[in-house]
Coordinates of C-alpha atoms in Angstrom, one line a residue:
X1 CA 172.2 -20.1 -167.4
X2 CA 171.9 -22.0 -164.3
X3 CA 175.0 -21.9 -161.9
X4 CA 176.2 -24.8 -160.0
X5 CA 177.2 -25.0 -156.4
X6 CA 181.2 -25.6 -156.1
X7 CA 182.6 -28.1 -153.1
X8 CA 185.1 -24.8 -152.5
X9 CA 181.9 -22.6 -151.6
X10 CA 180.1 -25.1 -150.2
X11 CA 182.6 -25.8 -147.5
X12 CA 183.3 -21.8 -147.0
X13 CA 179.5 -21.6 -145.9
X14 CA 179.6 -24.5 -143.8
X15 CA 182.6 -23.0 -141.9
X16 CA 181.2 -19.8 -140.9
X17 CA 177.8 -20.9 -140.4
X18 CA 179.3 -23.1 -137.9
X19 CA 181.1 -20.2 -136.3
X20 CA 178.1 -18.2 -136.4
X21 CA 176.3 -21.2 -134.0
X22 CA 179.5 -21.4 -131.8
X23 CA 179.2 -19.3 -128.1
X24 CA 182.0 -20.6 -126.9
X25 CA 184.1 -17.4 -125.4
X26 CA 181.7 -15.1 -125.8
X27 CA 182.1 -14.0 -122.0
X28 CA 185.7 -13.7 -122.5
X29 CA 184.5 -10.9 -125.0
X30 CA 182.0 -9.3 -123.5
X31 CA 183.8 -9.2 -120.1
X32 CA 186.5 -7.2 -122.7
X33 CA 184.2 -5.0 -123.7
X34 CA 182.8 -3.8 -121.0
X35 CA 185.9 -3.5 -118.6
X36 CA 186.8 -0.2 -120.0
X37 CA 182.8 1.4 -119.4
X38 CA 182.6 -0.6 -115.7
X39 CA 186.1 0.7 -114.8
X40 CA 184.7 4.4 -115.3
X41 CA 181.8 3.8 -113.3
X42 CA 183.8 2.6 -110.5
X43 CA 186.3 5.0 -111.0
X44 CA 183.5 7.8 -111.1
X45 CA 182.4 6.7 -107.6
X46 CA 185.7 6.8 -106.0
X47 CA 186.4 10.0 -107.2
X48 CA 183.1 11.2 -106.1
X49 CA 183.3 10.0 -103.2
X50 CA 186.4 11.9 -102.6
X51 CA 185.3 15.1 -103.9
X52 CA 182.5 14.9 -101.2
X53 CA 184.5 13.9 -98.6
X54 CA 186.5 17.0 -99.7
X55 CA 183.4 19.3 -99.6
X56 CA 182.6 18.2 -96.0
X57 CA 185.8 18.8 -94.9
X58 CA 186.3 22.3 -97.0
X59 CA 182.9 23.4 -95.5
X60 CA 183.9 22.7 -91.9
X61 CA 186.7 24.8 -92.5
X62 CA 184.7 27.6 -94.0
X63 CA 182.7 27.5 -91.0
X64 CA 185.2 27.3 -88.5
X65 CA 186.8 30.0 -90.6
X66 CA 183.8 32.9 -90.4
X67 CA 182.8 32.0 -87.0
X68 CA 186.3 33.0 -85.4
X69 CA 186.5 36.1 -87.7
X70 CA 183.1 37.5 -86.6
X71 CA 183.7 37.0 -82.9
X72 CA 187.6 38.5 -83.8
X73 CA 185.3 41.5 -85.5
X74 CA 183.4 42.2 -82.2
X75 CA 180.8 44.6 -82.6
X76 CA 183.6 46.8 -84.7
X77 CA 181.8 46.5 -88.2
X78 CA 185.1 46.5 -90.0
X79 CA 187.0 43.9 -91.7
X80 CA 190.3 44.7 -90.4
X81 CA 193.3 42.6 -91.5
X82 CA 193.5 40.7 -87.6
X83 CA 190.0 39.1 -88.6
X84 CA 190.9 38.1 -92.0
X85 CA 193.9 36.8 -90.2
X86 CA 191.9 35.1 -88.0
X87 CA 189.7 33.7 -91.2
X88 CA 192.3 32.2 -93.4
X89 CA 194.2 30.5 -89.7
X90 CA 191.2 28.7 -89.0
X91 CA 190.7 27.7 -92.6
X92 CA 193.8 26.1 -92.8
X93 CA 194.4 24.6 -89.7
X94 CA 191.0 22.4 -90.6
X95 CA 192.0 22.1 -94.1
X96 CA 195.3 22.9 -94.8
X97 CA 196.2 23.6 -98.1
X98 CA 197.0 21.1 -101.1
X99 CA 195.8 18.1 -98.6
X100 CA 193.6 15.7 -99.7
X101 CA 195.1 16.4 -103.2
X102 CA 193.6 19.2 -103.7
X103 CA 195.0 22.4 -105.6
X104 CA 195.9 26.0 -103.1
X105 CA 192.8 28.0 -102.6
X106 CA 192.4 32.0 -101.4
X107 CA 190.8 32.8 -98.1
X108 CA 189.1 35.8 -99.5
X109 CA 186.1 37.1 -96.8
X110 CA 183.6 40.0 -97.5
X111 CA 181.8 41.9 -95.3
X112 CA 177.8 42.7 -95.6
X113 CA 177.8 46.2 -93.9
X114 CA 174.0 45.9 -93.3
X115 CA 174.1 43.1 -90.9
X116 CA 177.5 43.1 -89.8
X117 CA 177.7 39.3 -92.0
X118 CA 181.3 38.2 -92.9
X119 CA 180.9 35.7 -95.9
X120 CA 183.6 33.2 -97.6
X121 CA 183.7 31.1 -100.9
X122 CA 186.1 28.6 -100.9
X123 CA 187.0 27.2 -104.0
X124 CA 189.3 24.3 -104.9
X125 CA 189.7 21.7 -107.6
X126 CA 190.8 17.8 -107.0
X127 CA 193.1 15.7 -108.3
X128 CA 191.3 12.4 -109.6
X129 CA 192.8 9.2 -109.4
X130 CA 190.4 6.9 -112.3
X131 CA 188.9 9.7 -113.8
X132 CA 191.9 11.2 -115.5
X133 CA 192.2 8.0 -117.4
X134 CA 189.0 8.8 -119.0
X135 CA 189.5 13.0 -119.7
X136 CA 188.8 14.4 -116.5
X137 CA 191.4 15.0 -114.7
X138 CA 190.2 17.0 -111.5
X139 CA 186.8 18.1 -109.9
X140 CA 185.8 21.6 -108.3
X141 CA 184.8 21.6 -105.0
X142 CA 183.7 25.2 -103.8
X143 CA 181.5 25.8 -100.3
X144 CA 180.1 29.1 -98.7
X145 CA 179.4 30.4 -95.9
X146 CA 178.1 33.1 -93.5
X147 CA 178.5 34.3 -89.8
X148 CA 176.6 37.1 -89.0
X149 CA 176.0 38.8 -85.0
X150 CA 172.3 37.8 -84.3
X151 CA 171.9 39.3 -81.2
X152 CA 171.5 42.8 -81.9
X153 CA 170.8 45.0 -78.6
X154 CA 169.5 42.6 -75.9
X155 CA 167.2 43.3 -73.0
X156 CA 167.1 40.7 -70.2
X157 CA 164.5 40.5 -67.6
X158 CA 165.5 38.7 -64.5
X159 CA 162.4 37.6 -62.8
X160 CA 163.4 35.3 -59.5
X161 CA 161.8 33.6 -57.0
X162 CA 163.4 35.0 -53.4
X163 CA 161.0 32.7 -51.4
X164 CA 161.3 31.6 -47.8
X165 CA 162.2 27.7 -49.6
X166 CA 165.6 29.9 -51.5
X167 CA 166.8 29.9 -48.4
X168 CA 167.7 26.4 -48.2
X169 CA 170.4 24.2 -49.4
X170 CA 168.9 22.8 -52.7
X171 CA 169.4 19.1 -51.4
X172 CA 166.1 19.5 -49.2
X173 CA 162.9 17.7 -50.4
X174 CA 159.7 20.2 -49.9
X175 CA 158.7 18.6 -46.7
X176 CA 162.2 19.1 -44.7
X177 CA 162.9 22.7 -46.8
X178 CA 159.6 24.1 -44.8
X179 CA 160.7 22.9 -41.3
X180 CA 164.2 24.4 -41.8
X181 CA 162.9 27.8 -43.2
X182 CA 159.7 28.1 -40.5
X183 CA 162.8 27.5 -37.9
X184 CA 165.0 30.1 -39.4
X185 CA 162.7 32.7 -40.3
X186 CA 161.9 36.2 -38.0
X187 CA 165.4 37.4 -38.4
X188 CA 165.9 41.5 -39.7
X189 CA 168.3 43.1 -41.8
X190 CA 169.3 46.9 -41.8
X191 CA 169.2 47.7 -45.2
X192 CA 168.8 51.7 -46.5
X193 CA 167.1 52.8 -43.1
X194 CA 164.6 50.2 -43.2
X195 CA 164.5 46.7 -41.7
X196 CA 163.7 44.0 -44.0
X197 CA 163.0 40.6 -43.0
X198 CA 164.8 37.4 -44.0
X199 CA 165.2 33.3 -43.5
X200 CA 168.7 32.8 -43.0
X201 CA 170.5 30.9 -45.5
X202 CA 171.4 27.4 -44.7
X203 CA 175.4 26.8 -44.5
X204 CA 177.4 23.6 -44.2
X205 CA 180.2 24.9 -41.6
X206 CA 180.8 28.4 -42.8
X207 CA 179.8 27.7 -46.5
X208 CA 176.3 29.4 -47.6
X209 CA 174.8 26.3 -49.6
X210 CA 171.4 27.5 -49.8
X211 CA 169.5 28.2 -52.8
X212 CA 169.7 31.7 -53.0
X213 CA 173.7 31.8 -53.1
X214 CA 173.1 29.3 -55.7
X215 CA 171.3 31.6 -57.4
X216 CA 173.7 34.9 -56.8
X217 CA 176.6 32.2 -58.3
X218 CA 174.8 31.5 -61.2
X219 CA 173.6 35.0 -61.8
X220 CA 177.3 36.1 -62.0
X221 CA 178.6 33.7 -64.5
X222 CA 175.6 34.8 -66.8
X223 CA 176.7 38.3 -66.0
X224 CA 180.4 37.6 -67.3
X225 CA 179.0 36.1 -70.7
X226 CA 177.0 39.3 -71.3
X227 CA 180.2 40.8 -70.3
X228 CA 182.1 39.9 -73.3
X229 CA 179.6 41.1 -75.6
X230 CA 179.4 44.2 -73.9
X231 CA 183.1 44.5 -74.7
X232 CA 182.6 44.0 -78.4
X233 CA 179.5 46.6 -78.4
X234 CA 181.9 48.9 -77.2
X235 CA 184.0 48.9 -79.9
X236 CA 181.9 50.0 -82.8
X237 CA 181.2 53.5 -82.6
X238 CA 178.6 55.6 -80.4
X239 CA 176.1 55.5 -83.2
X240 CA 176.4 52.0 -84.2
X241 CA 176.9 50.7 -81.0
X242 CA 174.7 48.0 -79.5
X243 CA 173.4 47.6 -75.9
X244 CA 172.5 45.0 -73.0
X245 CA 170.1 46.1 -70.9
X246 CA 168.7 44.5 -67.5
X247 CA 165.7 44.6 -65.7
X248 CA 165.4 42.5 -62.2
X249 CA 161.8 41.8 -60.5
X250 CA 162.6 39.8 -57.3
X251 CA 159.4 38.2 -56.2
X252 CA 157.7 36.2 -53.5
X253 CA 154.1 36.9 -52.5
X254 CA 154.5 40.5 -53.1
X255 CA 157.2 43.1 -55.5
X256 CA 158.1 45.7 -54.4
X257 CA 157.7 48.4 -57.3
X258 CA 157.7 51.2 -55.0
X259 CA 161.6 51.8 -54.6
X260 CA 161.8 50.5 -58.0
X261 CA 164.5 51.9 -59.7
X262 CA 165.4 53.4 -63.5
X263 CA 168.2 53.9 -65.8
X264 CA 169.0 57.3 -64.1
X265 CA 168.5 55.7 -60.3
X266 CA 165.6 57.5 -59.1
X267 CA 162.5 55.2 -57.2
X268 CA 159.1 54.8 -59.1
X269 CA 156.9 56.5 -56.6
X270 CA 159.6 59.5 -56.7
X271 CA 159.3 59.6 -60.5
X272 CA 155.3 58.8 -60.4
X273 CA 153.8 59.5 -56.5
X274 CA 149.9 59.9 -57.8
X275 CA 150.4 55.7 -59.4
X276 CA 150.3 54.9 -55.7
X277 CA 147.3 54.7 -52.6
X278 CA 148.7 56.3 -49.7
X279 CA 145.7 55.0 -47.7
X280 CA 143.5 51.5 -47.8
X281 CA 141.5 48.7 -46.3
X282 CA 143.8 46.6 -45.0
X283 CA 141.8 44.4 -43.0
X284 CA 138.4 43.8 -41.6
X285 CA 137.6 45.5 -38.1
X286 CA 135.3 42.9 -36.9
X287 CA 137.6 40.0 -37.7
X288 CA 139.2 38.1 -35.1
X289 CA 142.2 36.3 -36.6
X290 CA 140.9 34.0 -38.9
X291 CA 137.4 32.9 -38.6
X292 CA 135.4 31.9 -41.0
X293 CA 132.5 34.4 -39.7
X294 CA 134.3 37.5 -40.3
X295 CA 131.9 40.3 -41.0
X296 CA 132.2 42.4 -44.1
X297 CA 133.1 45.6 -42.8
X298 CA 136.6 46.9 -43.9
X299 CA 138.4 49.6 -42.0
X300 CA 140.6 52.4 -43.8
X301 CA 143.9 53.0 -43.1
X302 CA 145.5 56.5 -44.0
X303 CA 149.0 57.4 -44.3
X304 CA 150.5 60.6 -44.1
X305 CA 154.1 62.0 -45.6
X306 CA 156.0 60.7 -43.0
X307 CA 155.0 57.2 -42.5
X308 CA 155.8 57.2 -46.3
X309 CA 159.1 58.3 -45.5
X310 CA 160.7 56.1 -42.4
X311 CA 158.0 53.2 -42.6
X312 CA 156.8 52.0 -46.1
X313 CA 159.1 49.3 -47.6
X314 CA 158.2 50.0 -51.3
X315 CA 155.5 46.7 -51.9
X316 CA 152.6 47.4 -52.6
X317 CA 148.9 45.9 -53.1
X318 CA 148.1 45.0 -56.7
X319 CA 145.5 46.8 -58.8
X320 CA 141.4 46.2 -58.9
X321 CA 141.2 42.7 -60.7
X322 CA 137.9 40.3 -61.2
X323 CA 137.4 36.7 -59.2
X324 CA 135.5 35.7 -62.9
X325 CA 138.9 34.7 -64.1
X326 CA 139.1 31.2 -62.9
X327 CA 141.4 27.9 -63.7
X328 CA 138.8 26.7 -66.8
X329 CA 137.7 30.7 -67.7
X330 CA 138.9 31.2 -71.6
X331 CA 140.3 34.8 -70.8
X332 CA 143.1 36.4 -72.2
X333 CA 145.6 38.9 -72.5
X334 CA 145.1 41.7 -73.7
X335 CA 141.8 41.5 -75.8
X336 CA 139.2 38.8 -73.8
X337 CA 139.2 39.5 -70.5
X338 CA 136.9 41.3 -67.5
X339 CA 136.6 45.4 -67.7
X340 CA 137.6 45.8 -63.7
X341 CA 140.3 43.6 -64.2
X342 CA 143.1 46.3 -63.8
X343 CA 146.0 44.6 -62.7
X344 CA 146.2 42.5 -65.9
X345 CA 145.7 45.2 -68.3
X346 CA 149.8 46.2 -68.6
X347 CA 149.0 49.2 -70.1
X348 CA 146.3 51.1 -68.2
X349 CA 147.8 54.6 -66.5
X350 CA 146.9 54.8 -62.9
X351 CA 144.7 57.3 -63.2
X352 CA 141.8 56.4 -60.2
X353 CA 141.8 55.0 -56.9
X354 CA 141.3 51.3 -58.7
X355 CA 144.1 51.7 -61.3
X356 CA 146.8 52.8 -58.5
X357 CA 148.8 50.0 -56.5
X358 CA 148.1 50.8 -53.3
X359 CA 150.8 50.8 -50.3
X360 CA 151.4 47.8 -48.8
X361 CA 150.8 47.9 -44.6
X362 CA 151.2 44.8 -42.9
X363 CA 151.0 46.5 -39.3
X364 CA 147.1 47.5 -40.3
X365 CA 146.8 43.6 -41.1
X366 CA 146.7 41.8 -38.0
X367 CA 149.0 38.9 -37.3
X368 CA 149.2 38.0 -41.3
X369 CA 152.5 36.8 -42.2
X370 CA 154.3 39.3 -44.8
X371 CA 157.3 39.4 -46.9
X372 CA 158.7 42.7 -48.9
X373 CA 161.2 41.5 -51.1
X374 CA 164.3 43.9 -52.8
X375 CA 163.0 46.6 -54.9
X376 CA 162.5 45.8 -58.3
X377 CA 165.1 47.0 -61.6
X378 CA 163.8 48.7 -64.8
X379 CA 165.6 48.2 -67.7
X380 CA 168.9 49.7 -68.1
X381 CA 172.6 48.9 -68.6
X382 CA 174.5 47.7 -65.4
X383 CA 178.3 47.6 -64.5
X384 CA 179.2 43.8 -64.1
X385 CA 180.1 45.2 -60.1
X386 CA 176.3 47.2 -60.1
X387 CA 174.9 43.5 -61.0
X388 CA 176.6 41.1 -58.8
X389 CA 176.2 43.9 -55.6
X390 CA 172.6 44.1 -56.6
X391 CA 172.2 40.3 -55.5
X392 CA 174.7 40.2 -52.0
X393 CA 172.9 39.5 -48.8
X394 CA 173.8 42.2 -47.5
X395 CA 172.2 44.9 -49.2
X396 CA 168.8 42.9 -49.1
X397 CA 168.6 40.2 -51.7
X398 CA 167.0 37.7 -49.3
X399 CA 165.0 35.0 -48.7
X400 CA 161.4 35.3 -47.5
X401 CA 157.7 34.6 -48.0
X402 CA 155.0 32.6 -50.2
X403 CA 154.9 32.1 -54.1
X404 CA 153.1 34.0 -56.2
X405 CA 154.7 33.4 -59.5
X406 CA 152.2 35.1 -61.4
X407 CA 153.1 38.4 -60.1
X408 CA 157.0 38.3 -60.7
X409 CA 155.8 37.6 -64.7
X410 CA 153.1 40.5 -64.3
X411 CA 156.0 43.1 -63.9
X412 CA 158.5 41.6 -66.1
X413 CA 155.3 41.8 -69.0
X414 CA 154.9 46.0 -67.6
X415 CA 158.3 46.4 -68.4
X416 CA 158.4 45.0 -71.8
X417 CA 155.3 46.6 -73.5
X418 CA 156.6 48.3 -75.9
X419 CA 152.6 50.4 -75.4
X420 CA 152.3 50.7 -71.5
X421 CA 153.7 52.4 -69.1
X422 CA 157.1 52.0 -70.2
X423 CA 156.7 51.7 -73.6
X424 CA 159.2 54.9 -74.7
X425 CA 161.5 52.8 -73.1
X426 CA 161.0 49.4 -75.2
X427 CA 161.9 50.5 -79.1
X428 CA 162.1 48.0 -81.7
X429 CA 165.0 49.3 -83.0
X430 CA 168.2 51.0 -80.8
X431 CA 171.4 52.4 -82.9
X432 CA 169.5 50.9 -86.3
X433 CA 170.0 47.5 -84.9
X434 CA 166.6 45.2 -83.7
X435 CA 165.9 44.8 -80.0
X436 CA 165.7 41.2 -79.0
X437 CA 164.1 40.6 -75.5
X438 CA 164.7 37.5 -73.2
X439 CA 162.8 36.8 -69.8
X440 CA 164.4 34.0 -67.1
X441 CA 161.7 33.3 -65.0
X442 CA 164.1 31.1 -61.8
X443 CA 161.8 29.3 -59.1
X444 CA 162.1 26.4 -56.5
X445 CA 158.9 25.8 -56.5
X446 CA 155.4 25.6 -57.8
X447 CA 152.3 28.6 -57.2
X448 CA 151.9 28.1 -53.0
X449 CA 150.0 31.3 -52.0
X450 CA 148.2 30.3 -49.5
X451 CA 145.1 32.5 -48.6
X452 CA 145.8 33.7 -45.2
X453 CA 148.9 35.6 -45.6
X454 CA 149.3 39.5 -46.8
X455 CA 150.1 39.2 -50.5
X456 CA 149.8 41.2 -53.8
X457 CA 146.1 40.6 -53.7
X458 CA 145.5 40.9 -49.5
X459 CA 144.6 38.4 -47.8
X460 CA 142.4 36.7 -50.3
X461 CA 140.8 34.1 -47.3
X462 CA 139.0 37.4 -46.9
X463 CA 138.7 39.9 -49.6
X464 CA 138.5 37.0 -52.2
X465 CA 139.9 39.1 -55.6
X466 CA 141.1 36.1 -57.3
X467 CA 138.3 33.7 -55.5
X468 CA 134.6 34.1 -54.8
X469 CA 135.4 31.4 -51.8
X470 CA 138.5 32.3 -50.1
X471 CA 139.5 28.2 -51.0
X472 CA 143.4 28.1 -50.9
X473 CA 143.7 25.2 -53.6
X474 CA 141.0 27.5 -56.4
X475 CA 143.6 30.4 -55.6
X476 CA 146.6 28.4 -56.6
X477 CA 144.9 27.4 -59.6
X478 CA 143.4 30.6 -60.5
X479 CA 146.9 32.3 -60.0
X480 CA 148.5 29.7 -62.2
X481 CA 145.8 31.2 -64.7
X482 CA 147.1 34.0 -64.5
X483 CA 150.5 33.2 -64.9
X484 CA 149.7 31.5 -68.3
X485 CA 147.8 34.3 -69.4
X486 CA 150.8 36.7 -68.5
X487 CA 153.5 34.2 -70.0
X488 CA 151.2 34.3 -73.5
X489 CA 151.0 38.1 -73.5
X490 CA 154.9 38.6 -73.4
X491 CA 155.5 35.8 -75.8
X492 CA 153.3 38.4 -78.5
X493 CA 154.9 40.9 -76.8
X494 CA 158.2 39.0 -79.4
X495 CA 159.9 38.0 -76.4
X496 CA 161.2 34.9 -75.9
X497 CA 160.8 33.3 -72.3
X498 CA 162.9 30.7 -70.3
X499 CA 162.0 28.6 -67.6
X500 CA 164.1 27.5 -64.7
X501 CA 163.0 25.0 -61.9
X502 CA 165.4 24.8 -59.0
X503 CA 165.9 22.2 -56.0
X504 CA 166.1 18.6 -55.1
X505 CA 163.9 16.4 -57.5
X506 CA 162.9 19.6 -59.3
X507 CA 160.4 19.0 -62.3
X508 CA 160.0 21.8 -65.2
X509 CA 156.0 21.8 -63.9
X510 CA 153.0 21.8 -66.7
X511 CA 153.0 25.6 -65.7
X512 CA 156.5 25.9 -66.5
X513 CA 156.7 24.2 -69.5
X514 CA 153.9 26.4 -71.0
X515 CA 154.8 29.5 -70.4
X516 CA 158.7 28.9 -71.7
X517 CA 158.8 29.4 -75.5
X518 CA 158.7 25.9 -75.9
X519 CA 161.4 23.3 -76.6
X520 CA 164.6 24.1 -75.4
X521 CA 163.5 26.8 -73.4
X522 CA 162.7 24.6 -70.0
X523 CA 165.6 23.7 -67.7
X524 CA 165.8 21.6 -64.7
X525 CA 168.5 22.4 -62.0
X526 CA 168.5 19.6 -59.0
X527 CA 171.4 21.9 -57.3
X528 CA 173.5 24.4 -58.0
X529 CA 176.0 23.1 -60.2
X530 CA 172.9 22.7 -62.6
X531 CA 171.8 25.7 -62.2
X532 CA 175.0 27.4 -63.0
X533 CA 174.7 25.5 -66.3
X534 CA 171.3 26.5 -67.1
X535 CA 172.1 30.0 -67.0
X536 CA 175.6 29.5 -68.9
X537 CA 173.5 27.2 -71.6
X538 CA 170.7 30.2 -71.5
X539 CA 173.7 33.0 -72.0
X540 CA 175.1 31.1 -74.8
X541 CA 171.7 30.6 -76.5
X542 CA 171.4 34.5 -76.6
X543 CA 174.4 35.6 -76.9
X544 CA 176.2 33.3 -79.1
X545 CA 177.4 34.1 -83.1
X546 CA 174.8 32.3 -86.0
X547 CA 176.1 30.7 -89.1
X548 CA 173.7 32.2 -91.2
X549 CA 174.2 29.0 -94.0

């Protein structure tokens, strides 16, 4: 039977077909739609926003929070109830509790025994504002962190440039340094017995400026920084307990290892005579003064008990070496370089008359100009009132002679191998704790030997050990070989090496630059306000507490 189309349903299908085709509104409810899934998003991002704002706040806190407990701690190893104080006041004072609409949070630290490391977790939740309109109604935040003592036992070696040039104010450009120094030099100190020669220090009125009190300043606030770490070592028991130890090698164109002292005071050649030539060639008996035809024909000097006794000064002449190791040679330390080059090998024993240093004689020399500065330190602990009378004027930390800063270096590198001649005194480990060991090489100048005076190496114008021509300029720059060579050997040696160059338009030199540990590590002090800074900026570097994350 065949249906017929009514005018009712006729019109019902025109009606909604039409509504179907109408788009009128349709933004009005899409916009509806989607308000409530765009007002989550947005609402999500503001409340994350917040909780990370929260974080970075809550993980300052925890930072600030372990830091002041560990230094509270000291070298003590326990967590006493004054450092969790200490902990949970610095927390809240940079987050106080409940702020930021956050919920109250413990200030709970641990301690890691093994490396004296105080940790905290800090764990909050926070109240969202658009969130909880959606079923979440706060976010956890939680942070941690770690401060740990990362010095360990330290051992500092102070090698310092006491050249004629310390002795001047630090405002004085090369040229008008060398005419006040060559004007104030020839003057004599008493100083145990023995007269030791000096360029007096420049003064404005009746205030030292020069250089070297500079330095003495400068050296005593790094001394008071140590200081306080020596204070928290002291606290932890006698088996636990950490040390600083110091060595000092004052240099200028010669060291003076001889009166060298150790940990229980006693000289070197005391403890070691037979490391030591009593007797040498000083100087060659058909010279006269310095011409260039000098015959080869060196006379030998002995020296008996006595002349040891009232007239040696303690420098010395350094050991056999080999002119082969030049400015462009690819030597180095310890493995690559010449067999009769004894002075470089750190851990050769003096056991034959090219091994020994031999005993430095500048009366046997002619009219060579000399320099002996103070003997030298080995390692060992000092009082802070041992250290800062070590470097008065008075009992022979002066100012005098050429600049060989190769041989400074060459000591501090003997005193640090932990397989030369004072190697029981170099362990890896002290008390169960690691040894870290720093060297602060201080200088106002660049390598200046010249070739005529009586240095570490004679008068290489005419014995020629670090030349084969006597050329002042090929010295400088086969010295500064050395010098690298030296600085690359301690740097295996795991110690870590700062530079500091002193004086009016100082520049950290190529030389400098390469044998610090690198960046960071280089310091340039115009005068001595700078200087001071360089040593509080290198005290704080070692000594100072690590966030370990």
């Amino acid at each position: 039977m065949r249906l017929r189309k009514t005018r009712a349903s006729s019109s019902a299908r025109g009606f909604l077909g039409s509504l179907a085709r109408d788009t009128r509104g349709n933004v009005l409810a899409i916009v509806a739609a989607a308000i409530l899934p765009m007002t989550a998003f947005v609402g999500a991002g503001l409340d994350l926003s917040r909780a990370y704002l929260v974080r970075t706040r809550l993980q300052q806190a925890c930072d600030a929070g372990v830091l002041a407990g560990r230094r509270t701690m000291g070298a003590g190893g326990s967590l006493t109830t004054p450092v969790t104080d200490q902990v949970t006041s610095y927390v809240n004072f940079n987050f106080p509790q409940r702020s930021l609409d956050t919920t109250a949070f413990p200030v709970t630290p641990t301690l890691t025994s093994a490396t004296d490391t105080i940790n905290l977790t800090l764990s909050t939740t926070m109240n969202t504002a658009i969130m909880r309109l959606f079923g979440t109604a706060t976010i956890p935040v939680s942070v941690t962190c770690s401060a740990r003592d990362d010095y360990a036992n330290i051992d500092i070696v102070l090698v310092l440039d006491t050249t004629g040039s310390m002795a001047c104010a630090p405002s004085r450009t090369a040229a008008t340094c060398s005419t006040y120094a060559n004007n104030e030099s020839g003057y004599t100190l008493p100083v145990n017995g023995k007269n030791v020669s000096y360029v007096g220090e420049e003064r404005s009125g009746t205030t030292n400026v020069s250089r070297m009190q500079g330095l003495r300043d400068a050296l005593k606030s790094l001394q008071a920084q140590m200081a306080i770490i020596e204070d928290q070592f002291a606290a932890a028991s006698s088996s636990s307990r950490k040390r600083i130890r110091w060595a000092i090698v004052p240099f200028s164109q010669m060291t003076n290892p001889g009166f060298s002292t150790g940990a229980a005071g006693t000289t070197l050649y005391s403890r070691n005579p037979s490391w030591f030539n009593s007797s040498g060639s000083y100087r060659y008996s058909r010279c006269n003064a310095y011409s260039s035809s000098c015959a080869y024909a060196p006379a030998t000097t002995s020296h008996d008990a006595d002349w040891i006794s009232k007239t040696w000064d303690g420098c010395v002449e350094e050991r056999a070496t080999s002119n082969l190791i030049t400015a462009t040679s690819s030597y180095q330390i310890p493995g690559n370089i010449p067999a009769n080059a004894y002075d470089l090998k750190f851990d050769e024993t003096p056991t034959s008359t090219e091994r020994r240093w031999t005993m430095a004689d500048p009366n046997a020399t002619g009219v060579a100009q000399y320099a002996c500065p103070k003997p030298m330190r080995e390692l060992g602990a000092m009082t802070g009132s041992d250290f800062n009378n070590y470097f008065a004027f008075n009992n022979g930390f002066v100012a005098n002679g050429g600049t060989y800063l190769d041989i400074g270096m060459l000591w501090a590198a003997r005193f640090l191998s932990r397989t030369g001649l004072w190697g029981t005194e170099n362990p890896e480990f002290y008390n169960g704790f690691p040894v870290k060991r720093y060297v602060i090489l201080m200088t106002d100048g660049e390598m200046d030997t010249g070739n005529l005076g009586y240095g570490a190496y004679a008068q290489e114008y005419f014995w020629r050990r670090i030349t084969n021509n006597g050329d002042r300029d090929t010295s400088d720059d086969n010295h500064s070989k050395r010098l690298l060579m030296t600085c690359a050997a301690i740097k295996n040696m795991e110690a870590q090496i700062y530079a500091i160059s002193f004086g009016n338009g100082s520049t950290l030199s190529a030389d400098l630059e390469a044998c610090s540990s690198g960046a960071g590590y280089g310091y340039r002090a115009a005068d001595s306000a700078a200087l001071n800074k360089a040593f509080q900026d290198i005290g704080e570097n070692i000594g100072s507490l690590r966030l370990s994350k």
